[in-house]
Amino acid sequence: MLTKKQSELLLFIDARLKEAGVPPSFDEMKDALDLKSKSGIHRLVMALEERGFIRRLANRARALEVLRLPEAAASSAPRREPFRPRAMKGGLAEQDEAPVRAAANSNAIEIPVVGRIAAGSPISAIQSPSRTISLPADFLPPGDHFALEVQGESMVGDGILDSDTVIIRRQDTATSGDIVVALIDDEEATLKRLQRRKGMIELEAANPAFKTQVYAPERVQIQGRLVSLMRRY
């Protein structure tokens, strides 16, 4: 399954190849996806290649070949428009900002599941609500909440496993030691433990196989704080 940005990039490359016969440059890809740096494009291209959607041709500059498209796009060619991230102040789509609502027939709270979050390397994760889950009202602290499905194993030391569902209290501030959803460069999201040291933001994994990520404060936006976790056996 491709992330939203991976799918956007794949369709953009395919459309450009059909129109011009040559793939777009990395600068053109960056502008089309409204990213701030080409490093994000490099990661997306590598992810598409690893998943078998594209192939980079040896000894040829800018040479990309589209091997297949996502199933939803294979049967139709949607009109291309300039990509704009569907990110709210805090990373969620505007329609996701409605407060969580109490279920009509119980004291349960319906929490929107808004996509996947990386417990590993940052990924484009936060999307529109795909479904909701119900939790007892006394299971949550006061506030507005959303849920994300965990992808990766960088937080296993804190008991957060791949495929778990984390419940996040929406907030834009956090203190050192909190496990947070952090948006990096307005492009990619990750689930890590926040530390503030020497004027920098450190996003710590709970797995020695993953390095601590260090960023200038202006590059990191806090989306919310982990308050609960669900797991299916």
PDB file of C-alpha atoms in Angstrom:
ATOM      1  CA  MET A   1       0.000   0.000   0.000  1.00  0.00           C
ATOM      2  CA  LEU A   2       1.350   3.405  -0.973  1.00  0.00           C
ATOM      3  CA  THR A   3       1.187   6.524   1.135  1.00  0.00           C
ATOM      4  CA  LYS A   4      -0.633   9.523  -0.278  1.00  0.00           C
ATOM      5  CA  LYS A   5       2.560  11.266  -1.349  1.00  0.00           C
ATOM      6  CA  GLN A   6       4.043   8.112  -2.857  1.00  0.00           C
ATOM      7  CA  SER A   7       0.887   7.670  -4.927  1.00  0.00           C
ATOM      8  CA  GLU A   8       0.872  11.354  -5.942  1.00  0.00           C
ATOM      9  CA  LEU A   9       4.482  11.156  -7.076  1.00  0.00           C
ATOM     10  CA  LEU A  10       3.956   7.916  -8.999  1.00  0.00           C
ATOM     11  CA  LEU A  11       0.988   9.352 -10.897  1.00  0.00           C
ATOM     12  CA  PHE A  12       2.893  12.578 -11.610  1.00  0.00           C
ATOM     13  CA  ILE A  13       5.855  10.655 -13.034  1.00  0.00           C
ATOM     14  CA  ASP A  14       3.545   8.475 -15.130  1.00  0.00           C
ATOM     15  CA  ALA A  15       1.659  11.502 -16.496  1.00  0.00           C
ATOM     16  CA  ARG A  16       4.888  13.300 -17.392  1.00  0.00           C
ATOM     17  CA  LEU A  17       6.276  10.236 -19.165  1.00  0.00           C
ATOM     18  CA  LYS A  18       3.089   9.960 -21.229  1.00  0.00           C
ATOM     19  CA  GLU A  19       3.049  13.669 -22.065  1.00  0.00           C
ATOM     20  CA  ALA A  20       6.728  14.370 -22.732  1.00  0.00           C
ATOM     21  CA  GLY A  21       8.391  10.972 -23.071  1.00  0.00           C
ATOM     22  CA  VAL A  22      10.879  11.820 -20.315  1.00  0.00           C
ATOM     23  CA  PRO A  23      10.476  11.716 -16.528  1.00  0.00           C
ATOM     24  CA  PRO A  24      10.338  14.951 -14.526  1.00  0.00           C
ATOM     25  CA  SER A  25      13.406  16.294 -12.756  1.00  0.00           C
ATOM     26  CA  PHE A  26      13.677  16.101  -8.992  1.00  0.00           C
ATOM     27  CA  ASP A  27      13.046  19.860  -8.846  1.00  0.00           C
ATOM     28  CA  GLU A  28       9.849  19.417 -10.848  1.00  0.00           C
ATOM     29  CA  MET A  29       8.762  16.578  -8.561  1.00  0.00           C
ATOM     30  CA  LYS A  30       9.476  18.729  -5.511  1.00  0.00           C
ATOM     31  CA  ASP A  31       7.413  21.608  -6.897  1.00  0.00           C
ATOM     32  CA  ALA A  32       4.553  19.334  -7.978  1.00  0.00           C
ATOM     33  CA  LEU A  33       4.256  17.818  -4.491  1.00  0.00           C
ATOM     34  CA  ASP A  34       4.885  21.160  -2.795  1.00  0.00           C
ATOM     35  CA  LEU A  35       7.798  19.783  -0.772  1.00  0.00           C
ATOM     36  CA  LYS A  36      10.503  21.984   0.697  1.00  0.00           C
ATOM     37  CA  SER A  37      13.518  19.871  -0.190  1.00  0.00           C
ATOM     38  CA  LYS A  38      14.656  17.280  -2.718  1.00  0.00           C
ATOM     39  CA  SER A  39      15.596  14.899   0.101  1.00  0.00           C
ATOM     40  CA  GLY A  40      11.907  14.105   0.533  1.00  0.00           C
ATOM     41  CA  ILE A  41      11.670  13.269  -3.174  1.00  0.00           C
ATOM     42  CA  HIS A  42      14.704  10.976  -2.906  1.00  0.00           C
ATOM     43  CA  ARG A  43      12.969   9.046  -0.116  1.00  0.00           C
ATOM     44  CA  LEU A  44       9.729   8.776  -2.079  1.00  0.00           C
ATOM     45  CA  VAL A  45      11.525   7.546  -5.221  1.00  0.00           C
ATOM     46  CA  MET A  46      13.435   4.950  -3.219  1.00  0.00           C
ATOM     47  CA  ALA A  47      10.210   3.764  -1.582  1.00  0.00           C
ATOM     48  CA  LEU A  48       8.493   3.405  -4.968  1.00  0.00           C
ATOM     49  CA  GLU A  49      11.460   1.486  -6.330  1.00  0.00           C
ATOM     50  CA  GLU A  50      11.573  -0.819  -3.312  1.00  0.00           C
ATOM     51  CA  ARG A  51       7.858  -1.567  -3.725  1.00  0.00           C
ATOM     52  CA  GLY A  52       8.261  -2.399  -7.411  1.00  0.00           C
ATOM     53  CA  PHE A  53       6.298   0.518  -8.870  1.00  0.00           C
ATOM     54  CA  ILE A  54       9.191   2.169 -10.683  1.00  0.00           C
ATOM     55  CA  ARG A  55      12.650   1.236 -11.922  1.00  0.00           C
ATOM     56  CA  ARG A  56      15.676   3.474 -12.256  1.00  0.00           C
ATOM     57  CA  LEU A  57      17.579   2.725 -15.461  1.00  0.00           C
ATOM     58  CA  ALA A  58      21.332   2.367 -15.079  1.00  0.00           C
ATOM     59  CA  ASN A  59      23.775   4.802 -16.704  1.00  0.00           C
ATOM     60  CA  ARG A  60      21.065   7.241 -17.695  1.00  0.00           C
ATOM     61  CA  ALA A  61      20.417  10.508 -15.891  1.00  0.00           C
ATOM     62  CA  ARG A  62      16.844  11.086 -14.706  1.00  0.00           C
ATOM     63  CA  ALA A  63      15.852   7.725 -16.224  1.00  0.00           C
ATOM     64  CA  LEU A  64      12.767   6.296 -14.538  1.00  0.00           C
ATOM     65  CA  GLU A  65      10.370   3.674 -15.794  1.00  0.00           C
ATOM     66  CA  VAL A  66       6.906   3.139 -14.333  1.00  0.00           C
ATOM     67  CA  LEU A  67       6.334  -0.607 -13.932  1.00  0.00           C
ATOM     68  CA  ARG A  68       2.819  -0.495 -12.507  1.00  0.00           C
ATOM     69  CA  LEU A  69       0.248   1.846 -11.007  1.00  0.00           C
ATOM     70  CA  PRO A  70      -1.910   1.461  -7.900  1.00  0.00           C
ATOM     71  CA  GLU A  71      -5.004  -0.611  -8.597  1.00  0.00           C
ATOM     72  CA  ALA A  72      -7.311   2.363  -8.110  1.00  0.00           C
ATOM     73  CA  ALA A  73      -5.467   4.309 -10.810  1.00  0.00           C
ATOM     74  CA  ALA A  74      -4.794   1.489 -13.241  1.00  0.00           C
ATOM     75  CA  SER A  75      -8.298   1.487 -14.727  1.00  0.00           C
ATOM     76  CA  SER A  76      -8.633   5.252 -15.072  1.00  0.00           C
ATOM     77  CA  ALA A  77      -6.457   8.283 -15.648  1.00  0.00           C
ATOM     78  CA  PRO A  78      -7.553  11.001 -13.206  1.00  0.00           C
ATOM     79  CA  ARG A  79      -7.056  14.623 -14.156  1.00  0.00           C
ATOM     80  CA  ARG A  80      -3.812  15.856 -12.609  1.00  0.00           C
ATOM     81  CA  GLU A  81      -3.859  18.962 -10.454  1.00  0.00           C
ATOM     82  CA  PRO A  82      -1.036  20.554  -8.458  1.00  0.00           C
ATOM     83  CA  PHE A  83      -0.672  18.562  -5.280  1.00  0.00           C
ATOM     84  CA  ARG A  84      -1.346  20.355  -2.002  1.00  0.00           C
ATOM     85  CA  PRO A  85      -0.940  18.525   1.315  1.00  0.00           C
ATOM     86  CA  ARG A  86      -4.233  18.106   3.117  1.00  0.00           C
ATOM     87  CA  ALA A  87      -2.656  19.211   6.358  1.00  0.00           C
ATOM     88  CA  MET A  88      -4.271  21.245   9.046  1.00  0.00           C
ATOM     89  CA  LYS A  89      -2.523  23.318  11.663  1.00  0.00           C
ATOM     90  CA  GLY A  90      -1.266  20.179  13.314  1.00  0.00           C
ATOM     91  CA  GLY A  91      -1.322  17.945  10.264  1.00  0.00           C
ATOM     92  CA  LEU A  92      -4.950  16.813   9.969  1.00  0.00           C
ATOM     93  CA  ALA A  93      -7.333  17.651   7.176  1.00  0.00           C
ATOM     94  CA  GLU A  94      -9.696  20.531   7.878  1.00  0.00           C
ATOM     95  CA  GLN A  95     -12.692  18.245   7.966  1.00  0.00           C
ATOM     96  CA  ASP A  96     -10.928  16.210  10.632  1.00  0.00           C
ATOM     97  CA  GLU A  97     -11.072  19.104  13.086  1.00  0.00           C
ATOM     98  CA  ALA A  98     -14.567  18.330  14.281  1.00  0.00           C
ATOM     99  CA  PRO A  99     -14.480  17.399  17.961  1.00  0.00           C
ATOM    100  CA  VAL A 100     -14.837  13.757  18.872  1.00  0.00           C
ATOM    101  CA  ARG A 101     -18.436  12.914  19.521  1.00  0.00           C
ATOM    102  CA  ALA A 102     -20.158  10.722  22.062  1.00  0.00           C
ATOM    103  CA  ALA A 103     -21.913   7.668  20.683  1.00  0.00           C
ATOM    104  CA  ALA A 104     -25.653   8.111  20.874  1.00  0.00           C
ATOM    105  CA  ASN A 105     -26.450   4.868  22.677  1.00  0.00           C
ATOM    106  CA  SER A 106     -23.610   4.657  25.227  1.00  0.00           C
ATOM    107  CA  ASN A 107     -20.923   6.559  27.050  1.00  0.00           C
ATOM    108  CA  ALA A 108     -18.446   5.610  24.335  1.00  0.00           C
ATOM    109  CA  ILE A 109     -16.453   8.164  22.389  1.00  0.00           C
ATOM    110  CA  GLU A 110     -15.955   7.757  18.633  1.00  0.00           C
ATOM    111  CA  ILE A 111     -12.348   8.481  17.649  1.00  0.00           C
ATOM    112  CA  PRO A 112     -11.431   9.053  13.970  1.00  0.00           C
ATOM    113  CA  VAL A 113      -8.637   6.863  12.635  1.00  0.00           C
ATOM    114  CA  VAL A 114      -6.829   9.252  10.311  1.00  0.00           C
ATOM    115  CA  GLY A 115      -4.083   7.125   8.796  1.00  0.00           C
ATOM    116  CA  ARG A 116      -0.746   5.588   9.710  1.00  0.00           C
ATOM    117  CA  ILE A 117       2.179   6.917  11.705  1.00  0.00           C
ATOM    118  CA  ALA A 118       5.791   5.830  11.437  1.00  0.00           C
ATOM    119  CA  ALA A 119       7.501   4.313  14.446  1.00  0.00           C
ATOM    120  CA  GLY A 120      10.654   4.158  12.363  1.00  0.00           C
ATOM    121  CA  SER A 121      11.771   6.552   9.635  1.00  0.00           C
ATOM    122  CA  PRO A 122       9.315   9.421   9.045  1.00  0.00           C
ATOM    123  CA  ILE A 123       6.606   8.787   6.470  1.00  0.00           C
ATOM    124  CA  SER A 124       3.785  10.752   4.943  1.00  0.00           C
ATOM    125  CA  ALA A 125       1.149   9.469   7.278  1.00  0.00           C
ATOM    126  CA  ILE A 126      -1.706  11.674   8.324  1.00  0.00           C
ATOM    127  CA  GLN A 127      -4.689  11.484   6.009  1.00  0.00           C
ATOM    128  CA  SER A 128      -8.456  11.829   6.041  1.00  0.00           C
ATOM    129  CA  PRO A 129     -10.466   9.688   8.464  1.00  0.00           C
ATOM    130  CA  SER A 130     -10.872   6.159   7.141  1.00  0.00           C
ATOM    131  CA  ARG A 131     -12.985   4.807  10.000  1.00  0.00           C
ATOM    132  CA  THR A 132     -13.722   5.364  13.660  1.00  0.00           C
ATOM    133  CA  ILE A 133     -13.135   3.373  16.815  1.00  0.00           C
ATOM    134  CA  SER A 134     -15.175   3.572  20.013  1.00  0.00           C
ATOM    135  CA  LEU A 135     -13.632   3.889  23.451  1.00  0.00           C
ATOM    136  CA  PRO A 136     -15.204   4.334  26.894  1.00  0.00           C
ATOM    137  CA  ALA A 137     -15.352   7.995  27.823  1.00  0.00           C
ATOM    138  CA  ASP A 138     -13.455   7.404  31.062  1.00  0.00           C
ATOM    139  CA  PHE A 139     -10.650   5.762  29.062  1.00  0.00           C
ATOM    140  CA  LEU A 140      -9.536   9.157  27.732  1.00  0.00           C
ATOM    141  CA  PRO A 141      -8.389  12.410  29.306  1.00  0.00           C
ATOM    142  CA  PRO A 142     -10.277  15.620  28.444  1.00  0.00           C
ATOM    143  CA  GLY A 143      -9.607  17.019  24.990  1.00  0.00           C
ATOM    144  CA  ASP A 144      -9.904  16.253  21.284  1.00  0.00           C
ATOM    145  CA  HIS A 145      -8.433  12.963  20.116  1.00  0.00           C
ATOM    146  CA  PHE A 146      -7.574  11.047  16.958  1.00  0.00           C
ATOM    147  CA  ALA A 147      -6.107   7.620  16.293  1.00  0.00           C
ATOM    148  CA  LEU A 148      -3.260   6.401  14.088  1.00  0.00           C
ATOM    149  CA  GLU A 149      -2.097   2.932  13.086  1.00  0.00           C
ATOM    150  CA  VAL A 150       1.558   2.330  13.917  1.00  0.00           C
ATOM    151  CA  GLN A 151       3.990   1.238  11.219  1.00  0.00           C
ATOM    152  CA  GLY A 152       7.475   0.227  12.308  1.00  0.00           C
ATOM    153  CA  GLU A 153       9.343  -0.986  15.357  1.00  0.00           C
ATOM    154  CA  SER A 154      11.313   1.985  16.647  1.00  0.00           C
ATOM    155  CA  MET A 155       9.150   2.309  19.779  1.00  0.00           C
ATOM    156  CA  VAL A 156       9.020  -1.329  20.861  1.00  0.00           C
ATOM    157  CA  GLY A 157      10.998  -0.506  24.004  1.00  0.00           C
ATOM    158  CA  ASP A 158       8.039   1.597  25.137  1.00  0.00           C
ATOM    159  CA  GLY A 159       5.600  -1.208  24.357  1.00  0.00           C
ATOM    160  CA  ILE A 160       4.408   0.263  21.042  1.00  0.00           C
ATOM    161  CA  LEU A 161       4.430  -2.454  18.390  1.00  0.00           C
ATOM    162  CA  ASP A 162       3.950  -2.526  14.629  1.00  0.00           C
ATOM    163  CA  SER A 163       0.195  -2.529  13.774  1.00  0.00           C
ATOM    164  CA  ASP A 164      -0.856  -1.132  17.171  1.00  0.00           C
ATOM    165  CA  THR A 165      -3.358   1.724  17.184  1.00  0.00           C
ATOM    166  CA  VAL A 166      -2.285   4.762  19.188  1.00  0.00           C
ATOM    167  CA  ILE A 167      -4.698   7.318  20.601  1.00  0.00           C
ATOM    168  CA  ILE A 168      -3.383  10.863  20.360  1.00  0.00           C
ATOM    169  CA  ARG A 169      -4.621  13.933  22.232  1.00  0.00           C
ATOM    170  CA  ARG A 170      -4.502  16.807  19.788  1.00  0.00           C
ATOM    171  CA  GLN A 171      -2.140  19.539  21.040  1.00  0.00           C
ATOM    172  CA  ASP A 172       0.655  21.662  19.641  1.00  0.00           C
ATOM    173  CA  THR A 173       2.918  21.693  22.685  1.00  0.00           C
ATOM    174  CA  ALA A 174       4.643  18.974  24.677  1.00  0.00           C
ATOM    175  CA  THR A 175       7.228  18.617  27.407  1.00  0.00           C
ATOM    176  CA  SER A 176      10.442  16.619  27.376  1.00  0.00           C
ATOM    177  CA  GLY A 177       9.713  12.946  27.890  1.00  0.00           C
ATOM    178  CA  ASP A 178       6.321  12.954  26.155  1.00  0.00           C
ATOM    179  CA  ILE A 179       5.710  10.534  23.291  1.00  0.00           C
ATOM    180  CA  VAL A 180       4.417  12.723  20.481  1.00  0.00           C
ATOM    181  CA  VAL A 181       3.329  12.814  16.881  1.00  0.00           C
ATOM    182  CA  ALA A 182       5.817  15.202  15.278  1.00  0.00           C
ATOM    183  CA  LEU A 183       5.517  16.733  11.812  1.00  0.00           C
ATOM    184  CA  ILE A 184       8.937  17.412  10.251  1.00  0.00           C
ATOM    185  CA  ASP A 185       9.360  20.168   7.645  1.00  0.00           C
ATOM    186  CA  ASP A 186       5.565  20.166   7.070  1.00  0.00           C
ATOM    187  CA  GLU A 187       6.105  16.956   5.080  1.00  0.00           C
ATOM    188  CA  GLU A 188       6.546  13.816   7.167  1.00  0.00           C
ATOM    189  CA  ALA A 189       5.257  12.539  10.481  1.00  0.00           C
ATOM    190  CA  THR A 190       6.738  10.233  13.079  1.00  0.00           C
ATOM    191  CA  LEU A 191       5.955   8.886  16.556  1.00  0.00           C
ATOM    192  CA  LYS A 192       8.846   9.438  18.967  1.00  0.00           C
ATOM    193  CA  ARG A 193       9.757  10.544  22.480  1.00  0.00           C
ATOM    194  CA  LEU A 194      10.411  14.279  22.587  1.00  0.00           C
ATOM    195  CA  GLN A 195      13.483  15.751  24.262  1.00  0.00           C
ATOM    196  CA  ARG A 196      14.617  19.373  24.256  1.00  0.00           C
ATOM    197  CA  ARG A 197      18.373  19.753  24.562  1.00  0.00           C
ATOM    198  CA  LYS A 198      20.711  22.677  23.812  1.00  0.00           C
ATOM    199  CA  GLY A 199      18.098  24.549  21.829  1.00  0.00           C
ATOM    200  CA  MET A 200      17.350  21.564  19.574  1.00  0.00           C
ATOM    201  CA  ILE A 201      14.491  19.083  19.295  1.00  0.00           C
ATOM    202  CA  GLU A 202      15.478  15.432  19.702  1.00  0.00           C
ATOM    203  CA  LEU A 203      13.063  12.688  18.658  1.00  0.00           C
ATOM    204  CA  GLU A 204      14.173   9.534  20.429  1.00  0.00           C
ATOM    205  CA  ALA A 205      13.364   5.976  19.447  1.00  0.00           C
ATOM    206  CA  ALA A 206      12.878   3.211  21.996  1.00  0.00           C
ATOM    207  CA  ASN A 207      14.875   0.720  19.965  1.00  0.00           C
ATOM    208  CA  PRO A 208      18.699   0.810  19.761  1.00  0.00           C
ATOM    209  CA  ALA A 209      18.517  -0.036  16.053  1.00  0.00           C
ATOM    210  CA  PHE A 210      17.163   3.474  15.366  1.00  0.00           C
ATOM    211  CA  LYS A 211      19.131   6.693  15.775  1.00  0.00           C
ATOM    212  CA  THR A 212      17.845   9.769  17.567  1.00  0.00           C
ATOM    213  CA  GLN A 213      16.634  12.384  15.092  1.00  0.00           C
ATOM    214  CA  VAL A 214      17.809  15.942  15.858  1.00  0.00           C
ATOM    215  CA  TYR A 215      16.159  19.023  14.352  1.00  0.00           C
ATOM    216  CA  ALA A 216      16.076  22.773  14.777  1.00  0.00           C
ATOM    217  CA  PRO A 217      12.848  23.733  16.614  1.00  0.00           C
ATOM    218  CA  GLU A 218      11.382  25.542  13.604  1.00  0.00           C
ATOM    219  CA  ARG A 219      11.442  22.294  11.599  1.00  0.00           C
ATOM    220  CA  VAL A 220       9.224  20.377  14.032  1.00  0.00           C
ATOM    221  CA  GLN A 221       5.525  20.850  14.767  1.00  0.00           C
ATOM    222  CA  ILE A 222       3.880  18.892  17.553  1.00  0.00           C
ATOM    223  CA  GLN A 223       0.637  17.303  16.372  1.00  0.00           C
ATOM    224  CA  GLY A 224      -0.399  15.631  19.599  1.00  0.00           C
ATOM    225  CA  ARG A 225       0.625  13.529  22.583  1.00  0.00           C
ATOM    226  CA  LEU A 226       0.184   9.784  23.061  1.00  0.00           C
ATOM    227  CA  VAL A 227      -2.457   9.065  25.702  1.00  0.00           C
ATOM    228  CA  SER A 228      -3.485   5.481  25.020  1.00  0.00           C
ATOM    229  CA  LEU A 229      -2.889   2.419  22.879  1.00  0.00           C
ATOM    230  CA  MET A 230      -4.988  -0.414  21.446  1.00  0.00           C
ATOM    231  CA  ARG A 231      -3.785  -3.818  20.313  1.00  0.00           C
ATOM    232  CA  ARG A 232      -5.531  -6.770  18.709  1.00  0.00           C
ATOM    233  CA  TYR A 233      -4.347 -10.309  19.337  1.00  0.00           C
TER     234      TYR A 233
END
